[in-house]
Coordinates of C-alpha atoms in Angstrom, one line a residue:
X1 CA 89.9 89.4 100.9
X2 CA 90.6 87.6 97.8
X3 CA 93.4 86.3 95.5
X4 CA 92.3 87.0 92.1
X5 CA 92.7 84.1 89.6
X6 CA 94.8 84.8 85.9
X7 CA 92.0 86.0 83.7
X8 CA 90.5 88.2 86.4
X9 CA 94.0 89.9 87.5
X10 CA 94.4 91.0 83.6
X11 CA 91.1 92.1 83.1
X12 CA 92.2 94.1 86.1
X13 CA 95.3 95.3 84.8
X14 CA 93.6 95.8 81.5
X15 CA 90.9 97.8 83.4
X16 CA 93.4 100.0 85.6
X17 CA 96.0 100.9 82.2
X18 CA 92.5 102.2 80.0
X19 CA 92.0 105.3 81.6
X20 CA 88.3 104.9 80.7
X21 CA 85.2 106.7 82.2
X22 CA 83.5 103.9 82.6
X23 CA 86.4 101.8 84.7
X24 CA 84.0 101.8 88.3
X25 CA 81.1 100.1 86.5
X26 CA 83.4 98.0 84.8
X27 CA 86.0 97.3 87.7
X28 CA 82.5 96.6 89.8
X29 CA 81.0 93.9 87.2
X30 CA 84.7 91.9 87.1
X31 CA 84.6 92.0 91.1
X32 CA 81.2 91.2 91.3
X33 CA 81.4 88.2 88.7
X34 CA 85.2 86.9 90.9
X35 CA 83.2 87.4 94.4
X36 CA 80.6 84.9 93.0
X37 CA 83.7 82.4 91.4
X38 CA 84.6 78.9 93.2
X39 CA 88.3 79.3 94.9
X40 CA 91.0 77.8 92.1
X41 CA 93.7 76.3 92.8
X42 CA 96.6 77.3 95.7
X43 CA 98.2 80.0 95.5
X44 CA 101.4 79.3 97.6
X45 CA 104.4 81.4 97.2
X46 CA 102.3 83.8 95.7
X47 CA 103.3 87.8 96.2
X48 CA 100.3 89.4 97.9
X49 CA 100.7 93.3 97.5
X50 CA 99.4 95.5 100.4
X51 CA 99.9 99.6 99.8
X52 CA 98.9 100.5 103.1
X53 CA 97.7 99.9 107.1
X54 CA 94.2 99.1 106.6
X55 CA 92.6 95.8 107.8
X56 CA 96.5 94.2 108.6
X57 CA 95.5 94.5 112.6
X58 CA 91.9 92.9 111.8
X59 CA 91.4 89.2 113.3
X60 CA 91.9 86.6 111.0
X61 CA 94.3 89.0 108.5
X62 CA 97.6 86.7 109.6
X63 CA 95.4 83.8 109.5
X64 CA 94.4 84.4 105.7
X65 CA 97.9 85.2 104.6
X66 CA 99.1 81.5 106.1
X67 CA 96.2 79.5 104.8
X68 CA 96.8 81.1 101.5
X69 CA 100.3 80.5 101.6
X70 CA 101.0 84.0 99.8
X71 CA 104.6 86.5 100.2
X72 CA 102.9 89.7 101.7
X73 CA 104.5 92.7 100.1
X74 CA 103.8 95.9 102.6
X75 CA 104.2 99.4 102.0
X76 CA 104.5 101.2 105.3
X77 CA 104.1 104.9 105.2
X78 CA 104.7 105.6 108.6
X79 CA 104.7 105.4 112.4
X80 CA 103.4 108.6 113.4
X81 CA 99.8 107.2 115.7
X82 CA 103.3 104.8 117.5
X83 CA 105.4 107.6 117.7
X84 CA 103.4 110.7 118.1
X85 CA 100.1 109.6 119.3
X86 CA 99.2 112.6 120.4
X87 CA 98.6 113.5 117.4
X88 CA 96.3 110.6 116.3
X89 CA 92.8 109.4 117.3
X90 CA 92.3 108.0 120.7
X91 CA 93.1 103.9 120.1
X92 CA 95.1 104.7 117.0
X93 CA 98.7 103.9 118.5
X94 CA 96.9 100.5 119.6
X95 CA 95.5 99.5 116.1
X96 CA 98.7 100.4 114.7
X97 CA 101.2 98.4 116.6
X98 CA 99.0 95.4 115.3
X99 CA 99.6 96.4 111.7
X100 CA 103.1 97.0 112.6
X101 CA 103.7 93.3 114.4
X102 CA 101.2 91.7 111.4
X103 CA 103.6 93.4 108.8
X104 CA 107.0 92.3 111.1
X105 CA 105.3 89.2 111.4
X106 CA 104.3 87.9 108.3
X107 CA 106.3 89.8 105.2
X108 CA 108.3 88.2 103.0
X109 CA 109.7 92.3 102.2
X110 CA 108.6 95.6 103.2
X111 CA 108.8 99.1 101.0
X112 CA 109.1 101.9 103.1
X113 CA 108.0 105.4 101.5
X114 CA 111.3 107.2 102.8
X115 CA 114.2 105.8 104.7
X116 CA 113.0 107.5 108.1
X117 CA 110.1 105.5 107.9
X118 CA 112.3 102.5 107.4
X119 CA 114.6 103.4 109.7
X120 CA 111.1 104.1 112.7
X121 CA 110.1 100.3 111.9
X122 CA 113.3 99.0 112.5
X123 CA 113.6 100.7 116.0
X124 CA 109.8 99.7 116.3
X125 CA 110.9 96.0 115.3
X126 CA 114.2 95.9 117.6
X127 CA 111.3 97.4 120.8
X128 CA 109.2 94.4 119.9
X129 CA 111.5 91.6 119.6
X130 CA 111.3 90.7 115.9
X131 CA 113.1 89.4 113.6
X132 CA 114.5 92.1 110.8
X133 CA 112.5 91.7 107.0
X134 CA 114.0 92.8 103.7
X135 CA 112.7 96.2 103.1
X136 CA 113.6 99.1 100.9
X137 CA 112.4 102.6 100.5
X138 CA 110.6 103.5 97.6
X139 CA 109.6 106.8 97.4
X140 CA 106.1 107.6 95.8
X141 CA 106.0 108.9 92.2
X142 CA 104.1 111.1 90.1
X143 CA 104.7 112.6 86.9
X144 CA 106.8 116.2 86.5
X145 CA 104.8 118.7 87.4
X146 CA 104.3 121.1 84.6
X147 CA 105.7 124.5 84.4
X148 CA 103.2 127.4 83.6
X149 CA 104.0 129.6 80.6
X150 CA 103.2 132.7 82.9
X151 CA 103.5 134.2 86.4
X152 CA 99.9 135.1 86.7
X153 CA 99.2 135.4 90.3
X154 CA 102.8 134.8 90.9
X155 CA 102.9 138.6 93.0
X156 CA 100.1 137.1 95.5
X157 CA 101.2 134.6 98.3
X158 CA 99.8 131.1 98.4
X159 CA 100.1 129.0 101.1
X160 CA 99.6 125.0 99.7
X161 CA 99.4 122.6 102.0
X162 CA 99.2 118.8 100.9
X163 CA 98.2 115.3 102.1
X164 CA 95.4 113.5 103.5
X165 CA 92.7 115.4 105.4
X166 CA 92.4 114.0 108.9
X167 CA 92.4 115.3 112.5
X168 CA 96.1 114.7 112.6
X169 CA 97.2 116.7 110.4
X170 CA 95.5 119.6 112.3
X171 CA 93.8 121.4 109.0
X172 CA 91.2 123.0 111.7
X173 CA 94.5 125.1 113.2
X174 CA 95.2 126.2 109.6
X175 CA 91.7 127.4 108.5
X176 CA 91.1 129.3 112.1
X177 CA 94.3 130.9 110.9
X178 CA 93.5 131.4 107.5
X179 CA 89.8 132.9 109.4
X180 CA 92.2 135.6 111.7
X181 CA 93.9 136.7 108.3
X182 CA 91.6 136.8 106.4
X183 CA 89.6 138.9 108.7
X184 CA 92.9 141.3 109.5
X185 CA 94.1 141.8 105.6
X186 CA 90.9 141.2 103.4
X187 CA 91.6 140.6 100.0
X188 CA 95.5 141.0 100.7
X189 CA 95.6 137.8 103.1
X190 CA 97.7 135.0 100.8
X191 CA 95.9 132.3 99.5
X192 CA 95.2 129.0 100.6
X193 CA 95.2 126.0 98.7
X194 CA 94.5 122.6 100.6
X195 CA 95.3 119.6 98.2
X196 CA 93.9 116.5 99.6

């Protein structure tokens, strides 16, 4: 972990806005050249931004965030490995009550991606024994999607199904499916498109 000083955080910026081909070599040389900078000055009161779950359960996270003095910023996309474990990796729902407490713990504000999520922390919290955080739900953006200037294809089903590929999500179930039809209506079974 590390709090990027002024220069380095535009250069960042600067880097992210371009749109470039080259932005991994050149994100890797600024990251490279801050890893090897002496720590600057304290960065108290600070807004530290974290988009999602990874590393907040890890030893020394909460640590870090106090020595720093920085106001963690969390975006929680849900509580599914709390709620529906069985859907999860074995030791998920453990991990992810420490993210949970860590993020309950130490936030100065939390964005949820949906109000259900939101409204699964806050049950989470009141099960725990924490004190309530500011949050707000913020759902995730994207551009409009465009609209095509035909219907090509439009007479042959397609089945889309979106998100992250992992075991939860249960993508094997869909393409033994998808293996049954296709074998039962050859070139008539509808398409599938998996988006992740």
């Amino acid at each position: 972990r590390r709090v990027l000083g002024p220069r380095t955080s535009e250069r960042l910026f600067q880097l992210l806005a371009s749109g470039e081909a080259a932005f991994r070599g050149d994100l890797m040389r600024t990251l490279v050249a801050e890893a090897f900078r002496k720590p600057g000055a304290a960065f108290e009161g600070r807004l530290y931004l974290n988009v999602g779950h990874t590393g907040l359960q890890e030893p020394g996270f909460v640590d870090w965030v106090r020595r720093n003095g920085v106001r963690p910023i969390y975006m929680v996309h849900d509580l599914i490995p709390i709620t529906h474990p069985e859907y999860c990796r074995a030791g998920e729902a453990e991990r992810h009550i420490g993210r949970m407490r860590t993020s309950l713990q130490t936030a100065a504000g939390i964005v949820g991606n949906s109000q259900a999520t939101l409204d699964s922390l806050n049950d989470f919290r009141a099960g725990q024994g924490l004190q309530p955080v500011p949050t707000v739900a913020a759902w995730l953006g994207t551009d409009p999607i465009p609209v095509p200037d035909t219907d090509e294809g439009a007479d042959h089903p397609t089945f889309v199904m979106l998100g992250t590929i992992e075991a939860r999500k249960n993508h094997l179930l869909l393409l033994h499916v998808w293996r049954r039809l296709a074998e039962r209506l050859g070139a008539q079974a509808p398409r599938l498109v998996v988006i992740g």
